[in-house]
Amino acid sequence: MVNYTRRDFLGILGSAAATVAAGRPQPNILYIMADDHASHAISAYGSRINQTPNIDRIAQGGVRLTNCFCTNSICTPSRAAILTGQYSHKNGVYTLNDRLDPNRNHVAKELQRAGYQTAMIGKWHLASDPTGFDYWNILPGQGVYHDPVFISGGQRKQYNGYCTDLIGDFTLDWLKQRDPKKPFFLMCHHKAPHRPWEPAPKYKDLFADRAIPEPGNLFDHYEGKARSVAAVKMRVGENMNKTDLKRDIPPDLHADALRKWAYQYYIKDYLRCIQSVDDNVGRLLEYLDSARISSDTIVIYTSDQGFFLGDHGWFDKRLMYEESLRMPFLMRYPGVIHAGSVNRDFVLNIDFAPTFLDYAGVKAPAEMQGRSFRGNVEGHTPRDWRKAMYYRYWMHNDNDHHVPGHYGIRTERWKLIYYYGRPLGMSGAHPPDTQPEWELYELRNDRHEMKNLYGDPKYASVVRDLKAQLDKLQKEAGDTADVPAPSSQ
Ligand code: CA
C-alpha cells in the first residue's frame, strides 16, 4: 500500500488543488464564533470598555473587517445564513422559531465532500441535529452557563464546569485526536456572552472596583425615531429582570436613574463573560502554535451578530442600527493575508461560506447567494464589489422585545429603514399593530444614528434614490416586500 502525504493526495486531486492559493495545500479552517459579542467590546476594534488580548492576536496576525454585516440580526437566522450562504427567505430560517432543514446543503457538507474533517462544537441553536459534520457536540438550544448539558451523537451528558471553558476543552480534545493528514473545518461556537450574562467564578469580581464608561447615547429618549422603535422593549434596566441583573431592582429607581444603575451591572457581567471567551481563544491559538499548524490554518473570530451595549439605552440586537448590524470579523492566514491589515469593504454573513469554499478550492454551489471575499482580504477587492447591502428582520413584534419587522439598505453614507407595520396576511396575534414608518440616517456625521432625517424635504432626492436601490437589492436577493415570515403567521 502506498502512503500518500497530504500534499501528494492533493496533487492527485488535481483540479481542486490547482485552485488552492500559491501551491499551498488546502488550509485548515478554525471558525470561532461567539454569541452576541459586539465589536465595540473587542480591543482590536478600539473598545473603550475592555481588553481582549487573545482575540486581538488574530487581528494583529491577519485582517480586521470594519464593515462586516449580518443580513438578519438574530441568533438562529444568522447561523443559518452563515452555513448556507443564503438570506433567510431562501434558507427558510427567518426567526428564532424556525429550524434548519437537515437536508439542506451548506458549507460543512461541501467541505466534507472535498476531503475535510468537519466538527461542530458548542452552541448550534438551529433546532435540528447538525448534518455535514463528522463530529458534533452541541448545547441543547441556548444551553446554560454552569454545569451544562451537551448532546453528541444523540446522547445527552451533563458536565461540571463553566460552559465557555468546556467548549474550549472539547475543541482542543477534538483537535488533538484528529487525523493530521487531512485538513479540518472546525466550528467552535461559544454560548457567551449571550443573556443572562453569567460569568465564570474566577471573573465574578472583575471590574468590581471601577465604573465602566457609558455610551454617549445611553439616555436616548428616541425623539424623531419611528414610533415602533421608540416602543421597543430592550431598555437597560426597565426591560431587564432579576436574573439579568442578579439582584433585586430598587423600587425607587426609574427612567434614567434606573438605566444608569442597571448599565453597570449589565455591562460588567457581559464583559466578564467575554473574558472567558478571550482566554479560550488564546488556548486554541497556543495549540495551533504548539502543533506547528498555525501557518496552515485560517483562524476566524466573529459573532452571530452585534449587540447594543447600552447604545440608545438598549441591550439585545434585532434592529438595523449599527451596533446590532455590525459583526466583528477577524481572519488570520499567515503568509496569505497581510498581518495587521484592515478591510473596509461591505462583507455579509452570507459571504462566509463561499469564502471558506474558495480557500478550500471548492466551487461554491449556485444556490449560495453570498460571494467569496478572498480577494478583498488579500488586498485585491474586485472592482464590482457591492457598495450597498440589504437587511431584513422578520420577527414582527415578538412577545419579549416588540421589535417591528423591517427591511432596509445601508450604503457607505446612508441608511434607509422601512418598518412595514402589520404585514399583509399576518394574524392579529402580534400586537401592537403599527403603521408603516421610515427612517433615514446620514452615517458620516451621525454615526450613532440619533437624527432621523426622513421627511426632511432636503433629503427627498436621497430618499428617492435609496428607495430605488433598496427595491433593486430586494429583487436581486429574491425577496418580496410586505410578506410575513411563514413562522410568524
Ligand atoms: Ca446571537
mmCIF file with all atom_site columns, N, CA, C and O in Angstrom, residues 21 25 47 73 110 123 141 144-145 156 160 168 188 264 302-303 327 345 358 370 377 391 404 410 435 465:
data_model
loop_
_atom_site.group_PDB
_atom_site.id
_atom_site.type_symbol
_atom_site.label_atom_id
_atom_site.label_alt_id
_atom_site.label_comp_id
_atom_site.label_asym_id
_atom_site.label_entity_id
_atom_site.label_seq_id
_atom_site.pdbx_PDB_ins_code
_atom_site.Cartn_x
_atom_site.Cartn_y
_atom_site.Cartn_z
_atom_site.occupancy
_atom_site.B_iso_or_equiv
_atom_site.pdbx_formal_charge
_atom_site.auth_seq_id
_atom_site.auth_comp_id
_atom_site.auth_asym_id
_atom_site.auth_atom_id
_atom_site.pdbx_PDB_model_num
ATOM 1   N N  . ALA A 1 21  ? -4.494  28.399 -3.018 1.00 0.00 ? 21  ALA A N  1
ATOM 2   C CA . ALA A 1 21  ? -3.575  29.537 -3.055 1.00 0.00 ? 21  ALA A CA 1
ATOM 3   C C  . ALA A 1 21  ? -2.113  29.125 -3.128 1.00 0.00 ? 21  ALA A C  1
ATOM 4   O O  . ALA A 1 21  ? -1.655  28.321 -2.347 1.00 0.00 ? 21  ALA A O  1
ATOM 5   N N  . PRO A 1 25  ? -1.308  23.531 0.339  1.00 0.00 ? 25  PRO A N  1
ATOM 6   C CA . PRO A 1 25  ? -2.371  22.540 0.481  1.00 0.00 ? 25  PRO A CA 1
ATOM 7   C C  . PRO A 1 25  ? -3.649  23.212 0.982  1.00 0.00 ? 25  PRO A C  1
ATOM 8   O O  . PRO A 1 25  ? -3.627  24.371 1.388  1.00 0.00 ? 25  PRO A O  1
ATOM 9   N N  . SER A 1 47  ? -12.239 49.071 21.523 1.00 0.00 ? 47  SER A N  1
ATOM 10  C CA . SER A 1 47  ? -13.133 49.092 22.684 1.00 0.00 ? 47  SER A CA 1
ATOM 11  C C  . SER A 1 47  ? -12.645 50.083 23.745 1.00 0.00 ? 47  SER A C  1
ATOM 12  O O  . SER A 1 47  ? -11.454 50.138 24.055 1.00 0.00 ? 47  SER A O  1
ATOM 13  N N  . SER A 1 73  ? -30.348 40.273 12.046 1.00 0.00 ? 73  SER A N  1
ATOM 14  C CA . SER A 1 73  ? -29.569 40.305 13.277 1.00 0.00 ? 73  SER A CA 1
ATOM 15  C C  . SER A 1 73  ? -30.241 39.568 14.436 1.00 0.00 ? 73  SER A C  1
ATOM 16  O O  . SER A 1 73  ? -30.736 40.177 15.380 1.00 0.00 ? 73  SER A O  1
ATOM 17  N N  . GLU A 1 110 ? -20.196 20.692 1.959  1.00 0.00 ? 110 GLU A N  1
ATOM 18  C CA . GLU A 1 110 ? -19.321 20.871 0.797  1.00 0.00 ? 110 GLU A CA 1
ATOM 19  C C  . GLU A 1 110 ? -17.864 20.561 1.149  1.00 0.00 ? 110 GLU A C  1
ATOM 20  O O  . GLU A 1 110 ? -17.151 19.924 0.374  1.00 0.00 ? 110 GLU A O  1
ATOM 21  N N  . LYS A 1 123 ? -22.537 26.035 20.718 1.00 0.00 ? 123 LYS A N  1
ATOM 22  C CA . LYS A 1 123 ? -23.930 26.431 20.507 1.00 0.00 ? 123 LYS A CA 1
ATOM 23  C C  . LYS A 1 123 ? -24.318 26.320 19.036 1.00 0.00 ? 123 LYS A C  1
ATOM 24  O O  . LYS A 1 123 ? -23.748 27.000 18.189 1.00 0.00 ? 123 LYS A O  1
ATOM 25  N N  . GLY A 1 141 ? -30.442 23.809 22.455 1.00 0.00 ? 141 GLY A N  1
ATOM 26  C CA . GLY A 1 141 ? -30.984 25.177 22.373 1.00 0.00 ? 141 GLY A CA 1
ATOM 27  C C  . GLY A 1 141 ? -29.950 26.203 22.765 1.00 0.00 ? 141 GLY A C  1
ATOM 28  O O  . GLY A 1 141 ? -28.840 26.224 22.245 1.00 0.00 ? 141 GLY A O  1
ATOM 29  N N  . VAL A 1 144 ? -26.841 26.283 28.951 1.00 0.00 ? 144 VAL A N  1
ATOM 30  C CA . VAL A 1 144 ? -26.690 27.072 30.187 1.00 0.00 ? 144 VAL A CA 1
ATOM 31  C C  . VAL A 1 144 ? -25.201 27.311 30.449 1.00 0.00 ? 144 VAL A C  1
ATOM 32  O O  . VAL A 1 144 ? -24.353 26.605 29.917 1.00 0.00 ? 144 VAL A O  1
ATOM 33  N N  . TYR A 1 145 ? -24.910 28.301 31.289 1.00 0.00 ? 145 TYR A N  1
ATOM 34  C CA . TYR A 1 145 ? -23.521 28.660 31.566 1.00 0.00 ? 145 TYR A CA 1
ATOM 35  C C  . TYR A 1 145 ? -22.825 27.687 32.525 1.00 0.00 ? 145 TYR A C  1
ATOM 36  O O  . TYR A 1 145 ? -21.641 27.422 32.385 1.00 0.00 ? 145 TYR A O  1
ATOM 37  N N  . ARG A 1 156 ? -27.240 12.737 25.520 1.00 0.00 ? 156 ARG A N  1
ATOM 38  C CA . ARG A 1 156 ? -27.143 13.935 26.366 1.00 0.00 ? 156 ARG A CA 1
ATOM 39  C C  . ARG A 1 156 ? -26.254 13.617 27.558 1.00 0.00 ? 156 ARG A C  1
ATOM 40  O O  . ARG A 1 156 ? -26.387 12.569 28.177 1.00 0.00 ? 156 ARG A O  1
ATOM 41  N N  . ASN A 1 160 ? -19.580 19.003 34.612 1.00 0.00 ? 160 ASN A N  1
ATOM 42  C CA . ASN A 1 160 ? -19.299 20.003 35.638 1.00 0.00 ? 160 ASN A CA 1
ATOM 43  C C  . ASN A 1 160 ? -18.377 21.053 35.049 1.00 0.00 ? 160 ASN A C  1
ATOM 44  O O  . ASN A 1 160 ? -17.420 20.709 34.357 1.00 0.00 ? 160 ASN A O  1
ATOM 45  N N  . GLY A 1 168 ? -14.054 25.156 25.081 1.00 0.00 ? 168 GLY A N  1
ATOM 46  C CA . GLY A 1 168 ? -12.610 25.199 24.781 1.00 0.00 ? 168 GLY A CA 1
ATOM 47  C C  . GLY A 1 168 ? -11.972 23.819 24.953 1.00 0.00 ? 168 GLY A C  1
ATOM 48  O O  . GLY A 1 168 ? -11.202 23.372 24.098 1.00 0.00 ? 168 GLY A O  1
ATOM 49  N N  . CYS A 1 188 ? -16.186 26.297 16.286 1.00 0.00 ? 188 CYS A N  1
ATOM 50  C CA . CYS A 1 188 ? -16.199 26.374 17.747 1.00 0.00 ? 188 CYS A CA 1
ATOM 51  C C  . CYS A 1 188 ? -17.112 27.541 18.111 1.00 0.00 ? 188 CYS A C  1
ATOM 52  O O  . CYS A 1 188 ? -16.750 28.701 17.924 1.00 0.00 ? 188 CYS A O  1
ATOM 53  N N  . GLN A 1 264 ? -24.279 49.417 34.742 1.00 0.00 ? 264 GLN A N  1
ATOM 54  C CA . GLN A 1 264 ? -23.024 48.926 35.315 1.00 0.00 ? 264 GLN A CA 1
ATOM 55  C C  . GLN A 1 264 ? -23.087 47.426 35.600 1.00 0.00 ? 264 GLN A C  1
ATOM 56  O O  . GLN A 1 264 ? -22.130 46.692 35.314 1.00 0.00 ? 264 GLN A O  1
ATOM 57  N N  . THR A 1 302 ? -15.514 35.695 15.072 1.00 0.00 ? 302 THR A N  1
ATOM 58  C CA . THR A 1 302 ? -16.665 36.528 14.754 1.00 0.00 ? 302 THR A CA 1
ATOM 59  C C  . THR A 1 302 ? -17.757 36.281 15.787 1.00 0.00 ? 302 THR A C  1
ATOM 60  O O  . THR A 1 302 ? -17.554 35.591 16.783 1.00 0.00 ? 302 THR A O  1
ATOM 61  N N  . SER A 1 303 ? -18.901 36.893 15.553 1.00 0.00 ? 303 SER A N  1
ATOM 62  C CA . SER A 1 303 ? -20.070 36.697 16.410 1.00 0.00 ? 303 SER A CA 1
ATOM 63  C C  . SER A 1 303 ? -21.275 36.597 15.493 1.00 0.00 ? 303 SER A C  1
ATOM 64  O O  . SER A 1 303 ? -21.245 37.103 14.366 1.00 0.00 ? 303 SER A O  1
ATOM 65  N N  . MET A 1 327 ? -20.994 42.924 12.550 1.00 0.00 ? 327 MET A N  1
ATOM 66  C CA . MET A 1 327 ? -20.377 41.742 13.146 1.00 0.00 ? 327 MET A CA 1
ATOM 67  C C  . MET A 1 327 ? -18.875 41.975 13.252 1.00 0.00 ? 327 MET A C  1
ATOM 68  O O  . MET A 1 327 ? -18.277 42.475 12.298 1.00 0.00 ? 327 MET A O  1
ATOM 69  N N  . ASP A 1 345 ? -14.441 46.893 3.015  1.00 0.00 ? 345 ASP A N  1
ATOM 70  C CA . ASP A 1 345 ? -15.491 46.505 2.068  1.00 0.00 ? 345 ASP A CA 1
ATOM 71  C C  . ASP A 1 345 ? -16.722 45.973 2.808  1.00 0.00 ? 345 ASP A C  1
ATOM 72  O O  . ASP A 1 345 ? -16.619 45.473 3.913  1.00 0.00 ? 345 ASP A O  1
ATOM 73  N N  . ASP A 1 358 ? -13.846 28.832 -1.273 1.00 0.00 ? 358 ASP A N  1
ATOM 74  C CA . ASP A 1 358 ? -12.821 29.369 -2.165 1.00 0.00 ? 358 ASP A CA 1
ATOM 75  C C  . ASP A 1 358 ? -11.428 28.965 -1.670 1.00 0.00 ? 358 ASP A C  1
ATOM 76  O O  . ASP A 1 358 ? -10.594 28.458 -2.436 1.00 0.00 ? 358 ASP A O  1
ATOM 77  N N  . GLY A 1 370 ? -24.153 34.454 -1.341 1.00 0.00 ? 370 GLY A N  1
ATOM 78  C CA . GLY A 1 370 ? -23.005 35.273 -0.962 1.00 0.00 ? 370 GLY A CA 1
ATOM 79  C C  . GLY A 1 370 ? -21.875 35.120 -1.973 1.00 0.00 ? 370 GLY A C  1
ATOM 80  O O  . GLY A 1 370 ? -21.944 34.308 -2.899 1.00 0.00 ? 370 GLY A O  1
ATOM 81  N N  . VAL A 1 377 ? -9.751  40.298 1.269  1.00 0.00 ? 377 VAL A N  1
ATOM 82  C CA . VAL A 1 377 ? -8.879  40.212 2.446  1.00 0.00 ? 377 VAL A CA 1
ATOM 83  C C  . VAL A 1 377 ? -7.413  40.026 2.056  1.00 0.00 ? 377 VAL A C  1
ATOM 84  O O  . VAL A 1 377 ? -6.521  40.231 2.880  1.00 0.00 ? 377 VAL A O  1
ATOM 85  N N  . TYR A 1 391 ? -30.884 44.304 4.204  1.00 0.00 ? 391 TYR A N  1
ATOM 86  C CA . TYR A 1 391 ? -31.116 43.720 5.526  1.00 0.00 ? 391 TYR A CA 1
ATOM 87  C C  . TYR A 1 391 ? -32.600 43.467 5.715  1.00 0.00 ? 391 TYR A C  1
ATOM 88  O O  . TYR A 1 391 ? -33.438 44.248 5.236  1.00 0.00 ? 391 TYR A O  1
ATOM 89  N N  . PRO A 1 404 ? -40.324 45.687 15.649 1.00 0.00 ? 404 PRO A N  1
ATOM 90  C CA . PRO A 1 404 ? -41.136 45.530 14.441 1.00 0.00 ? 404 PRO A CA 1
ATOM 91  C C  . PRO A 1 404 ? -40.350 44.892 13.301 1.00 0.00 ? 404 PRO A C  1
ATOM 92  O O  . PRO A 1 404 ? -39.136 45.084 13.188 1.00 0.00 ? 404 PRO A O  1
ATOM 93  N N  . ARG A 1 410 ? -28.193 49.786 3.518  1.00 0.00 ? 410 ARG A N  1
ATOM 94  C CA . ARG A 1 410 ? -27.090 50.590 4.038  1.00 0.00 ? 410 ARG A CA 1
ATOM 95  C C  . ARG A 1 410 ? -26.092 50.782 2.912  1.00 0.00 ? 410 ARG A C  1
ATOM 96  O O  . ARG A 1 410 ? -25.688 49.824 2.241  1.00 0.00 ? 410 ARG A O  1
ATOM 97  N N  . GLN A 1 435 ? -48.231 51.436 12.155 1.00 0.00 ? 435 GLN A N  1
ATOM 98  C CA . GLN A 1 435 ? -48.314 51.981 10.805 1.00 0.00 ? 435 GLN A CA 1
ATOM 99  C C  . GLN A 1 435 ? -46.933 51.877 10.161 1.00 0.00 ? 435 GLN A C  1
ATOM 100 O O  . GLN A 1 435 ? -45.916 51.913 10.845 1.00 0.00 ? 435 GLN A O  1
ATOM 101 N N  . ASP A 1 465 ? -33.666 58.023 -4.373 1.00 0.00 ? 465 ASP A N  1
ATOM 102 C CA . ASP A 1 465 ? -32.588 57.186 -4.913 1.00 0.00 ? 465 ASP A CA 1
ATOM 103 C C  . ASP A 1 465 ? -32.395 55.921 -4.072 1.00 0.00 ? 465 ASP A C  1
ATOM 104 O O  . ASP A 1 465 ? -32.244 54.817 -4.607 1.00 0.00 ? 465 ASP A O  1
#
